[in-house]
PDB file of N, CA, C and O in Angstrom:
ATOM      1  N   MET A   1       0.838  -1.196   0.000  1.00  0.00           N
ATOM      2  CA  MET A   1       0.000   0.000   0.000  1.00  0.00           C
ATOM      3  C   MET A   1       0.875   1.249   0.000  1.00  0.00           C
ATOM      4  O   MET A   1       2.079   1.181   0.061  1.00  0.00           O
ATOM      5  N   VAL A   2       0.210   2.369   0.012  1.00  0.00           N
ATOM      6  CA  VAL A   2       0.900   3.654  -0.001  1.00  0.00           C
ATOM      7  C   VAL A   2       1.536   3.873   1.362  1.00  0.00           C
ATOM      8  O   VAL A   2       0.880   3.791   2.384  1.00  0.00           O
ATOM      9  N   ASN A   3       2.840   4.149   1.376  1.00  0.00           N
ATOM     10  CA  ASN A   3       3.482   4.376   2.662  1.00  0.00           C
ATOM     11  C   ASN A   3       3.982   5.810   2.814  1.00  0.00           C
ATOM     12  O   ASN A   3       4.580   6.154   3.808  1.00  0.00           O
ATOM     13  N   TYR A   4       3.735   6.648   1.840  1.00  0.00           N
ATOM     14  CA  TYR A   4       4.205   8.025   1.912  1.00  0.00           C
ATOM     15  C   TYR A   4       3.121   8.984   2.385  1.00  0.00           C
ATOM     16  O   TYR A   4       3.383  10.122   2.693  1.00  0.00           O
ATOM     17  N   ALA A   5       1.893   8.537   2.443  1.00  0.00           N
ATOM     18  CA  ALA A   5       0.775   9.421   2.787  1.00  0.00           C
ATOM     19  C   ALA A   5       0.691   9.616   4.299  1.00  0.00           C
ATOM     20  O   ALA A   5       0.976   8.719   5.080  1.00  0.00           O
ATOM     21  N   GLN A   6       0.289  10.785   4.689  1.00  0.00           N
ATOM     22  CA  GLN A   6       0.087  11.102   6.095  1.00  0.00           C
ATOM     23  C   GLN A   6      -1.240  10.514   6.548  1.00  0.00           C
ATOM     24  O   GLN A   6      -2.252  10.652   5.874  1.00  0.00           O
ATOM     25  N   ASP A   7      -1.237   9.848   7.698  1.00  0.00           N
ATOM     26  CA  ASP A   7      -2.462   9.301   8.267  1.00  0.00           C
ATOM     27  C   ASP A   7      -3.249  10.452   8.867  1.00  0.00           C
ATOM     28  O   ASP A   7      -2.802  11.100   9.811  1.00  0.00           O
ATOM     29  N   ARG A   8      -4.394  10.731   8.306  1.00  0.00           N
ATOM     30  CA  ARG A   8      -5.212  11.842   8.790  1.00  0.00           C
ATOM     31  C   ARG A   8      -6.277  11.373   9.775  1.00  0.00           C
ATOM     32  O   ARG A   8      -7.080  12.160  10.244  1.00  0.00           O
ATOM     33  N   GLY A   9      -6.300  10.082  10.078  1.00  0.00           N
ATOM     34  CA  GLY A   9      -7.208   9.546  11.077  1.00  0.00           C
ATOM     35  C   GLY A   9      -8.638   9.453  10.585  1.00  0.00           C
ATOM     36  O   GLY A   9      -8.929   9.615   9.406  1.00  0.00           O
ATOM     37  N   VAL A  10      -9.516   9.203  11.516  1.00  0.00           N
ATOM     38  CA  VAL A  10     -10.933   9.054  11.229  1.00  0.00           C
ATOM     39  C   VAL A  10     -11.652  10.303  11.722  1.00  0.00           C
ATOM     40  O   VAL A  10     -11.399  10.779  12.821  1.00  0.00           O
ATOM     41  N   VAL A  11     -12.559  10.817  10.920  1.00  0.00           N
ATOM     42  CA  VAL A  11     -13.340  11.985  11.315  1.00  0.00           C
ATOM     43  C   VAL A  11     -14.528  11.509  12.142  1.00  0.00           C
ATOM     44  O   VAL A  11     -15.262  10.611  11.732  1.00  0.00           O
ATOM     45  N   ASP A  12     -14.698  12.069  13.327  1.00  0.00           N
ATOM     46  CA  ASP A  12     -15.846  11.753  14.175  1.00  0.00           C
ATOM     47  C   ASP A  12     -17.030  12.560  13.670  1.00  0.00           C
ATOM     48  O   ASP A  12     -17.082  13.777  13.848  1.00  0.00           O
ATOM     49  N   THR A  13     -17.966  11.888  13.031  1.00  0.00           N
ATOM     50  CA  THR A  13     -19.097  12.611  12.434  1.00  0.00           C
ATOM     51  C   THR A  13     -20.058  13.167  13.477  1.00  0.00           C
ATOM     52  O   THR A  13     -20.935  13.947  13.139  1.00  0.00           O
ATOM     53  N   ASN A  14     -19.901  12.764  14.743  1.00  0.00           N
ATOM     54  CA  ASN A  14     -20.707  13.394  15.791  1.00  0.00           C
ATOM     55  C   ASN A  14     -20.204  14.804  16.057  1.00  0.00           C
ATOM     56  O   ASN A  14     -20.979  15.696  16.387  1.00  0.00           O
ATOM     57  N   GLU A  15     -18.892  14.999  15.917  1.00  0.00           N
ATOM     58  CA  GLU A  15     -18.307  16.317  16.127  1.00  0.00           C
ATOM     59  C   GLU A  15     -18.344  17.160  14.854  1.00  0.00           C
ATOM     60  O   GLU A  15     -18.513  18.368  14.905  1.00  0.00           O
ATOM     61  N   THR A  16     -18.136  16.516  13.727  1.00  0.00           N
ATOM     62  CA  THR A  16     -18.092  17.204  12.435  1.00  0.00           C
ATOM     63  C   THR A  16     -18.988  16.464  11.461  1.00  0.00           C
ATOM     64  O   THR A  16     -18.530  15.586  10.723  1.00  0.00           O
ATOM     65  N   PRO A  17     -20.293  16.742  11.464  1.00  0.00           N
ATOM     66  CA  PRO A  17     -21.201  16.021  10.569  1.00  0.00           C
ATOM     67  C   PRO A  17     -20.839  16.246   9.098  1.00  0.00           C
ATOM     68  O   PRO A  17     -20.563  17.360   8.678  1.00  0.00           O
ATOM     69  N   LEU A  18     -20.801  15.172   8.352  1.00  0.00           N
ATOM     70  CA  LEU A  18     -20.547  15.250   6.921  1.00  0.00           C
ATOM     71  C   LEU A  18     -21.880  15.087   6.197  1.00  0.00           C
ATOM     72  O   LEU A  18     -22.555  14.071   6.356  1.00  0.00           O
ATOM     73  N   TYR A  19     -22.264  16.068   5.427  1.00  0.00           N
ATOM     74  CA  TYR A  19     -23.584  16.088   4.800  1.00  0.00           C
ATOM     75  C   TYR A  19     -23.868  14.805   4.029  1.00  0.00           C
ATOM     76  O   TYR A  19     -24.918  14.206   4.169  1.00  0.00           O
ATOM     77  N   VAL A  20     -22.919  14.378   3.212  1.00  0.00           N
ATOM     78  CA  VAL A  20     -23.147  13.218   2.349  1.00  0.00           C
ATOM     79  C   VAL A  20     -23.372  11.939   3.161  1.00  0.00           C
ATOM     80  O   VAL A  20     -24.036  11.022   2.702  1.00  0.00           O
ATOM     81  N   VAL A  21     -22.857  11.890   4.388  1.00  0.00           N
ATOM     82  CA  VAL A  21     -23.026  10.707   5.227  1.00  0.00           C
ATOM     83  C   VAL A  21     -24.237  10.847   6.146  1.00  0.00           C
ATOM     84  O   VAL A  21     -25.037   9.929   6.277  1.00  0.00           O
ATOM     85  N   SER A  22     -24.369  11.994   6.783  1.00  0.00           N
ATOM     86  CA  SER A  22     -25.421  12.151   7.786  1.00  0.00           C
ATOM     87  C   SER A  22     -26.798  12.439   7.196  1.00  0.00           C
ATOM     88  O   SER A  22     -27.805  12.195   7.846  1.00  0.00           O
ATOM     89  N   ASN A  23     -26.881  12.953   5.997  1.00  0.00           N
ATOM     90  CA  ASN A  23     -28.177  13.252   5.374  1.00  0.00           C
ATOM     91  C   ASN A  23     -28.484  12.243   4.280  1.00  0.00           C
ATOM     92  O   ASN A  23     -28.695  12.590   3.127  1.00  0.00           O
ATOM     93  N   ASN A  24     -28.519  10.985   4.689  1.00  0.00           N
ATOM     94  CA  ASN A  24     -28.745   9.909   3.749  1.00  0.00           C
ATOM     95  C   ASN A  24     -29.738   8.937   4.366  1.00  0.00           C
ATOM     96  O   ASN A  24     -29.683   8.672   5.564  1.00  0.00           O
ATOM     97  N   SER A  25     -30.635   8.408   3.570  1.00  0.00           N
ATOM     98  CA  SER A  25     -31.653   7.498   4.101  1.00  0.00           C
ATOM     99  C   SER A  25     -31.164   6.054   4.167  1.00  0.00           C
ATOM    100  O   SER A  25     -31.874   5.189   4.672  1.00  0.00           O
ATOM    101  N   ILE A  26     -29.974   5.783   3.662  1.00  0.00           N
ATOM    102  CA  ILE A  26     -29.399   4.440   3.702  1.00  0.00           C
ATOM    103  C   ILE A  26     -27.995   4.530   4.300  1.00  0.00           C
ATOM    104  O   ILE A  26     -27.415   5.608   4.356  1.00  0.00           O
ATOM    105  N   PRO A  27     -27.437   3.405   4.760  1.00  0.00           N
ATOM    106  CA  PRO A  27     -26.062   3.462   5.279  1.00  0.00           C
ATOM    107  C   PRO A  27     -25.123   4.052   4.231  1.00  0.00           C
ATOM    108  O   PRO A  27     -25.223   3.746   3.041  1.00  0.00           O
ATOM    109  N   ALA A  28     -24.221   4.922   4.663  1.00  0.00           N
ATOM    110  CA  ALA A  28     -23.329   5.599   3.726  1.00  0.00           C
ATOM    111  C   ALA A  28     -21.897   5.574   4.247  1.00  0.00           C
ATOM    112  O   ALA A  28     -21.659   5.517   5.444  1.00  0.00           O
ATOM    113  N   LEU A  29     -20.980   5.628   3.318  1.00  0.00           N
ATOM    114  CA  LEU A  29     -19.563   5.604   3.631  1.00  0.00           C
ATOM    115  C   LEU A  29     -18.864   6.588   2.716  1.00  0.00           C
ATOM    116  O   LEU A  29     -19.127   6.622   1.520  1.00  0.00           O
ATOM    117  N   LEU A  30     -17.997   7.409   3.281  1.00  0.00           N
ATOM    118  CA  LEU A  30     -17.225   8.360   2.499  1.00  0.00           C
ATOM    119  C   LEU A  30     -15.755   8.007   2.651  1.00  0.00           C
ATOM    120  O   LEU A  30     -15.225   7.996   3.755  1.00  0.00           O
ATOM    121  N   LEU A  31     -15.109   7.676   1.546  1.00  0.00           N
ATOM    122  CA  LEU A  31     -13.702   7.285   1.566  1.00  0.00           C
ATOM    123  C   LEU A  31     -12.848   8.308   0.856  1.00  0.00           C
ATOM    124  O   LEU A  31     -13.243   8.850  -0.166  1.00  0.00           O
ATOM    125  N   GLU A  32     -11.682   8.531   1.396  1.00  0.00           N
ATOM    126  CA  GLU A  32     -10.696   9.380   0.743  1.00  0.00           C
ATOM    127  C   GLU A  32      -9.458   8.521   0.552  1.00  0.00           C
ATOM    128  O   GLU A  32      -8.823   8.110   1.517  1.00  0.00           O
ATOM    129  N   VAL A  33      -9.154   8.201  -0.691  1.00  0.00           N
ATOM    130  CA  VAL A  33      -8.012   7.321  -0.958  1.00  0.00           C
ATOM    131  C   VAL A  33      -6.798   8.086  -1.438  1.00  0.00           C
ATOM    132  O   VAL A  33      -5.735   7.504  -1.637  1.00  0.00           O
ATOM    133  N   GLY A  34      -6.931   9.364  -1.641  1.00  0.00           N
ATOM    134  CA  GLY A  34      -5.808  10.177  -2.069  1.00  0.00           C
ATOM    135  C   GLY A  34      -6.290  11.500  -2.619  1.00  0.00           C
ATOM    136  O   GLY A  34      -7.491  11.787  -2.650  1.00  0.00           O
ATOM    137  N   PHE A  35      -5.329  12.292  -3.053  1.00  0.00           N
ATOM    138  CA  PHE A  35      -5.632  13.602  -3.616  1.00  0.00           C
ATOM    139  C   PHE A  35      -5.197  13.617  -5.079  1.00  0.00           C
ATOM    140  O   PHE A  35      -4.023  13.374  -5.374  1.00  0.00           O
ATOM    141  N   ILE A  36      -6.120  13.919  -5.975  1.00  0.00           N
ATOM    142  CA  ILE A  36      -5.748  13.936  -7.394  1.00  0.00           C
ATOM    143  C   ILE A  36      -4.810  15.086  -7.712  1.00  0.00           C
ATOM    144  O   ILE A  36      -4.151  15.077  -8.743  1.00  0.00           O
ATOM    145  N   THR A  37      -4.731  16.056  -6.813  1.00  0.00           N
ATOM    146  CA  THR A  37      -3.808  17.178  -7.023  1.00  0.00           C
ATOM    147  C   THR A  37      -2.385  16.843  -6.575  1.00  0.00           C
ATOM    148  O   THR A  37      -1.457  17.596  -6.858  1.00  0.00           O
ATOM    149  N   ASP A  38      -2.219  15.731  -5.862  1.00  0.00           N
ATOM    150  CA  ASP A  38      -0.887  15.277  -5.446  1.00  0.00           C
ATOM    151  C   ASP A  38      -0.393  14.281  -6.488  1.00  0.00           C
ATOM    152  O   ASP A  38      -1.033  13.264  -6.736  1.00  0.00           O
ATOM    153  N   THR A  39       0.733  14.576  -7.096  1.00  0.00           N
ATOM    154  CA  THR A  39       1.248  13.742  -8.191  1.00  0.00           C
ATOM    155  C   THR A  39       1.430  12.292  -7.774  1.00  0.00           C
ATOM    156  O   THR A  39       1.058  11.380  -8.523  1.00  0.00           O
ATOM    157  N   ASN A  40       1.985  12.055  -6.588  1.00  0.00           N
ATOM    158  CA  ASN A  40       2.192  10.680  -6.127  1.00  0.00           C
ATOM    159  C   ASN A  40       0.870   9.955  -5.927  1.00  0.00           C
ATOM    160  O   ASN A  40       0.715   8.799  -6.338  1.00  0.00           O
ATOM    161  N   ASP A  41      -0.091  10.611  -5.254  1.00  0.00           N
ATOM    162  CA  ASP A  41      -1.406  10.005  -5.050  1.00  0.00           C
ATOM    163  C   ASP A  41      -2.074   9.723  -6.382  1.00  0.00           C
ATOM    164  O   ASP A  41      -2.618   8.633  -6.608  1.00  0.00           O
ATOM    165  N   PHE A  42      -2.060  10.706  -7.266  1.00  0.00           N
ATOM    166  CA  PHE A  42      -2.706  10.561  -8.563  1.00  0.00           C
ATOM    167  C   PHE A  42      -2.132   9.372  -9.328  1.00  0.00           C
ATOM    168  O   PHE A  42      -2.869   8.521  -9.821  1.00  0.00           O
ATOM    169  N   ASN A  43      -0.815   9.303  -9.405  1.00  0.00           N
ATOM    170  CA  ASN A  43      -0.180   8.197 -10.129  1.00  0.00           C
ATOM    171  C   ASN A  43      -0.499   6.858  -9.490  1.00  0.00           C
ATOM    172  O   ASN A  43      -0.734   5.864 -10.188  1.00  0.00           O
ATOM    173  N   TYR A  44      -0.510   6.817  -8.163  1.00  0.00           N
ATOM    174  CA  TYR A  44      -0.840   5.564  -7.473  1.00  0.00           C
ATOM    175  C   TYR A  44      -2.267   5.136  -7.814  1.00  0.00           C
ATOM    176  O   TYR A  44      -2.510   3.969  -8.128  1.00  0.00           O
ATOM    177  N   MET A  45      -3.208   6.076  -7.755  1.00  0.00           N
ATOM    178  CA  MET A  45      -4.602   5.732  -8.042  1.00  0.00           C
ATOM    179  C   MET A  45      -4.783   5.283  -9.487  1.00  0.00           C
ATOM    180  O   MET A  45      -5.512   4.333  -9.756  1.00  0.00           O
ATOM    181  N   VAL A  46      -4.122   5.950 -10.414  1.00  0.00           N
ATOM    182  CA  VAL A  46      -4.226   5.595 -11.831  1.00  0.00           C
ATOM    183  C   VAL A  46      -3.656   4.204 -12.081  1.00  0.00           C
ATOM    184  O   VAL A  46      -4.239   3.396 -12.802  1.00  0.00           O
ATOM    185  N   ASN A  47      -2.510   3.918 -11.466  1.00  0.00           N
ATOM    186  CA  ASN A  47      -1.817   2.659 -11.738  1.00  0.00           C
ATOM    187  C   ASN A  47      -2.261   1.497 -10.866  1.00  0.00           C
ATOM    188  O   ASN A  47      -1.902   0.351 -11.143  1.00  0.00           O
ATOM    189  N   ASN A  48      -3.019   1.761  -9.810  1.00  0.00           N
ATOM    190  CA  ASN A  48      -3.407   0.709  -8.861  1.00  0.00           C
ATOM    191  C   ASN A  48      -4.894   0.748  -8.531  1.00  0.00           C
ATOM    192  O   ASN A  48      -5.292   0.348  -7.438  1.00  0.00           O
ATOM    193  N   GLY A  49      -5.694   1.204  -9.472  1.00  0.00           N
ATOM    194  CA  GLY A  49      -7.130   1.326  -9.227  1.00  0.00           C
ATOM    195  C   GLY A  49      -7.787   0.026  -8.815  1.00  0.00           C
ATOM    196  O   GLY A  49      -8.617  -0.001  -7.899  1.00  0.00           O
ATOM    197  N   ASP A  50      -7.404  -1.075  -9.467  1.00  0.00           N
ATOM    198  CA  ASP A  50      -7.996  -2.373  -9.119  1.00  0.00           C
ATOM    199  C   ASP A  50      -7.625  -2.782  -7.691  1.00  0.00           C
ATOM    200  O   ASP A  50      -8.462  -3.292  -6.950  1.00  0.00           O
ATOM    201  N   ASP A  51      -6.366  -2.551  -7.310  1.00  0.00           N
ATOM    202  CA  ASP A  51      -5.943  -2.877  -5.946  1.00  0.00           C
ATOM    203  C   ASP A  51      -6.711  -2.050  -4.919  1.00  0.00           C
ATOM    204  O   ASP A  51      -7.121  -2.566  -3.876  1.00  0.00           O
ATOM    205  N   LEU A  52      -6.896  -0.771  -5.203  1.00  0.00           N
ATOM    206  CA  LEU A  52      -7.665   0.088  -4.296  1.00  0.00           C
ATOM    207  C   LEU A  52      -9.106  -0.393  -4.181  1.00  0.00           C
ATOM    208  O   LEU A  52      -9.661  -0.473  -3.081  1.00  0.00           O
ATOM    209  N   ALA A  53      -9.711  -0.735  -5.311  1.00  0.00           N
ATOM    210  CA  ALA A  53     -11.100  -1.212  -5.311  1.00  0.00           C
ATOM    211  C   ALA A  53     -11.231  -2.505  -4.507  1.00  0.00           C
ATOM    212  O   ALA A  53     -12.175  -2.660  -3.717  1.00  0.00           O
ATOM    213  N   HIS A  54     -10.286  -3.422  -4.680  1.00  0.00           N
ATOM    214  CA  HIS A  54     -10.321  -4.682  -3.929  1.00  0.00           C
ATOM    215  C   HIS A  54     -10.123  -4.430  -2.431  1.00  0.00           C
ATOM    216  O   HIS A  54     -10.798  -5.050  -1.605  1.00  0.00           O
ATOM    217  N   ALA A  55      -9.226  -3.530  -2.072  1.00  0.00           N
ATOM    218  CA  ALA A  55      -8.992  -3.218  -0.662  1.00  0.00           C
ATOM    219  C   ALA A  55     -10.236  -2.609  -0.024  1.00  0.00           C
ATOM    220  O   ALA A  55     -10.600  -2.960   1.109  1.00  0.00           O
ATOM    221  N   ILE A  56     -10.904  -1.726  -0.747  1.00  0.00           N
ATOM    222  CA  ILE A  56     -12.137  -1.113  -0.238  1.00  0.00           C
ATOM    223  C   ILE A  56     -13.220  -2.174  -0.072  1.00  0.00           C
ATOM    224  O   ILE A  56     -13.883  -2.249   0.969  1.00  0.00           O
ATOM    225  N   ALA A  57     -13.393  -3.006  -1.088  1.00  0.00           N
ATOM    226  CA  ALA A  57     -14.410  -4.061  -1.022  1.00  0.00           C
ATOM    227  C   ALA A  57     -14.123  -5.024   0.128  1.00  0.00           C
ATOM    228  O   ALA A  57     -15.040  -5.413   0.873  1.00  0.00           O
ATOM    229  N   ASN A  58     -12.857  -5.404   0.301  1.00  0.00           N
ATOM    230  CA  ASN A  58     -12.493  -6.303   1.398  1.00  0.00           C
ATOM    231  C   ASN A  58     -12.763  -5.657   2.753  1.00  0.00           C
ATOM    232  O   ASN A  58     -13.244  -6.324   3.672  1.00  0.00           O
ATOM    233  N   GLY A  59     -12.473  -4.376   2.880  1.00  0.00           N
ATOM    234  CA  GLY A  59     -12.742  -3.674   4.128  1.00  0.00           C
ATOM    235  C   GLY A  59     -14.221  -3.640   4.455  1.00  0.00           C
ATOM    236  O   GLY A  59     -14.625  -3.847   5.608  1.00  0.00           O
ATOM    237  N   ILE A  60     -15.036  -3.401   3.449  1.00  0.00           N
ATOM    238  CA  ILE A  60     -16.497  -3.390   3.654  1.00  0.00           C
ATOM    239  C   ILE A  60     -16.982  -4.775   4.050  1.00  0.00           C
ATOM    240  O   ILE A  60     -17.765  -4.933   4.997  1.00  0.00           O
ATOM    241  N   MET A  61     -16.519  -5.793   3.345  1.00  0.00           N
ATOM    242  CA  MET A  61     -16.943  -7.168   3.653  1.00  0.00           C
ATOM    243  C   MET A  61     -16.496  -7.573   5.062  1.00  0.00           C
ATOM    244  O   MET A  61     -17.254  -8.197   5.800  1.00  0.00           O
ATOM    245  N   ASN A  62     -15.265  -7.223   5.448  1.00  0.00           N
ATOM    246  CA  ASN A  62     -14.784  -7.544   6.793  1.00  0.00           C
ATOM    247  C   ASN A  62     -15.628  -6.852   7.858  1.00  0.00           C
ATOM    248  O   ASN A  62     -15.923  -7.431   8.896  1.00  0.00           O
ATOM    249  N   SER A  63     -16.031  -5.627   7.596  1.00  0.00           N
ATOM    250  CA  SER A  63     -16.867  -4.885   8.533  1.00  0.00           C
ATOM    251  C   SER A  63     -18.239  -5.541   8.680  1.00  0.00           C
ATOM    252  O   SER A  63     -18.758  -5.693   9.785  1.00  0.00           O
ATOM    253  N   ILE A  64     -18.812  -5.937   7.555  1.00  0.00           N
ATOM    254  CA  ILE A  64     -20.125  -6.601   7.578  1.00  0.00           C
ATOM    255  C   ILE A  64     -20.029  -7.919   8.331  1.00  0.00           C
ATOM    256  O   ILE A  64     -20.883  -8.239   9.166  1.00  0.00           O
ATOM    257  N   GLU A  65     -18.983  -8.700   8.050  1.00  0.00           N
ATOM    258  CA  GLU A  65     -18.806  -9.986   8.734  1.00  0.00           C
ATOM    259  C   GLU A  65     -18.605  -9.800  10.232  1.00  0.00           C
ATOM    260  O   GLU A  65     -19.163 -10.530  11.037  1.00  0.00           O
ATOM    261  N   ALA A  66     -17.835  -8.795  10.625  1.00  0.00           N
ATOM    262  CA  ALA A  66     -17.607  -8.532  12.049  1.00  0.00           C
ATOM    263  C   ALA A  66     -18.908  -8.118  12.726  1.00  0.00           C
ATOM    264  O   ALA A  66     -19.171  -8.521  13.858  1.00  0.00           O
ATOM    265  N   GLU A  67     -19.722  -7.338  12.039  1.00  0.00           N
ATOM    266  CA  GLU A  67     -21.004  -6.914  12.605  1.00  0.00           C
ATOM    267  C   GLU A  67     -21.930  -8.119  12.776  1.00  0.00           C
ATOM    268  O   GLU A  67     -22.611  -8.249  13.787  1.00  0.00           O
ATOM    269  N   GLU A  68     -21.936  -9.012  11.790  1.00  0.00           N
ATOM    270  CA  GLU A  68     -22.780 -10.217  11.888  1.00  0.00           C
ATOM    271  C   GLU A  68     -22.346 -11.095  13.036  1.00  0.00           C
ATOM    272  O   GLU A  68     -23.167 -11.637  13.762  1.00  0.00           O
ATOM    273  N   ILE A  69     -21.031 -11.218  13.230  1.00  0.00           N
ATOM    274  CA  ILE A  69     -20.517 -12.044  14.328  1.00  0.00           C
ATOM    275  C   ILE A  69     -20.896 -11.424  15.673  1.00  0.00           C
ATOM    276  O   ILE A  69     -21.326 -12.120  16.583  1.00  0.00           O
ATOM    277  N   SER A  70     -20.778 -10.100  15.797  1.00  0.00           N
ATOM    278  CA  SER A  70     -21.104  -9.452  17.069  1.00  0.00           C
ATOM    279  C   SER A  70     -22.601  -9.546  17.372  1.00  0.00           C
ATOM    280  O   SER A  70     -22.995  -9.572  18.532  1.00  0.00           O
ATOM    281  N   GLU A  71     -23.432  -9.618  16.357  1.00  0.00           N
ATOM    282  CA  GLU A  71     -24.876  -9.764  16.563  1.00  0.00           C
ATOM    283  C   GLU A  71     -25.222 -11.165  17.047  1.00  0.00           C
ATOM    284  O   GLU A  71     -26.214 -11.367  17.747  1.00  0.00           O
ATOM    285  N   GLU A  72     -24.396 -12.151  16.676  1.00  0.00           N
ATOM    286  CA  GLU A  72     -24.636 -13.524  17.090  1.00  0.00           C
ATOM    287  C   GLU A  72     -24.274 -13.760  18.538  1.00  0.00           C
ATOM    288  O   GLU A  72     -24.792 -14.650  19.187  1.00  0.00           O
ATOM    289  N   VAL A  73     -23.368 -12.953  19.076  1.00  0.00           N
ATOM    290  CA  VAL A  73     -22.869 -13.162  20.444  1.00  0.00           C
ATOM    291  C   VAL A  73     -23.803 -12.615  21.467  1.00  0.00           C
ATOM    292  O   VAL A  73     -24.693 -12.042  21.517  1.00  0.00           O
TER     293      VAL A  73
END
């Protein structure tokens, strides 16, 4: 994965509501995988789009599976 990017952490939407996430009638997720204005980020996204898509999909699936397991307990 990208090791040059600064970890900006997770935004607490209770403190800073994000319109696209909080004003939605269905579960929503907002991801930031890089900045198209940053040459390194842009090149990484262009050349590794499939890897990024698979990583995002795997993260979503892992989250769903973890939620299902916690509901069973």
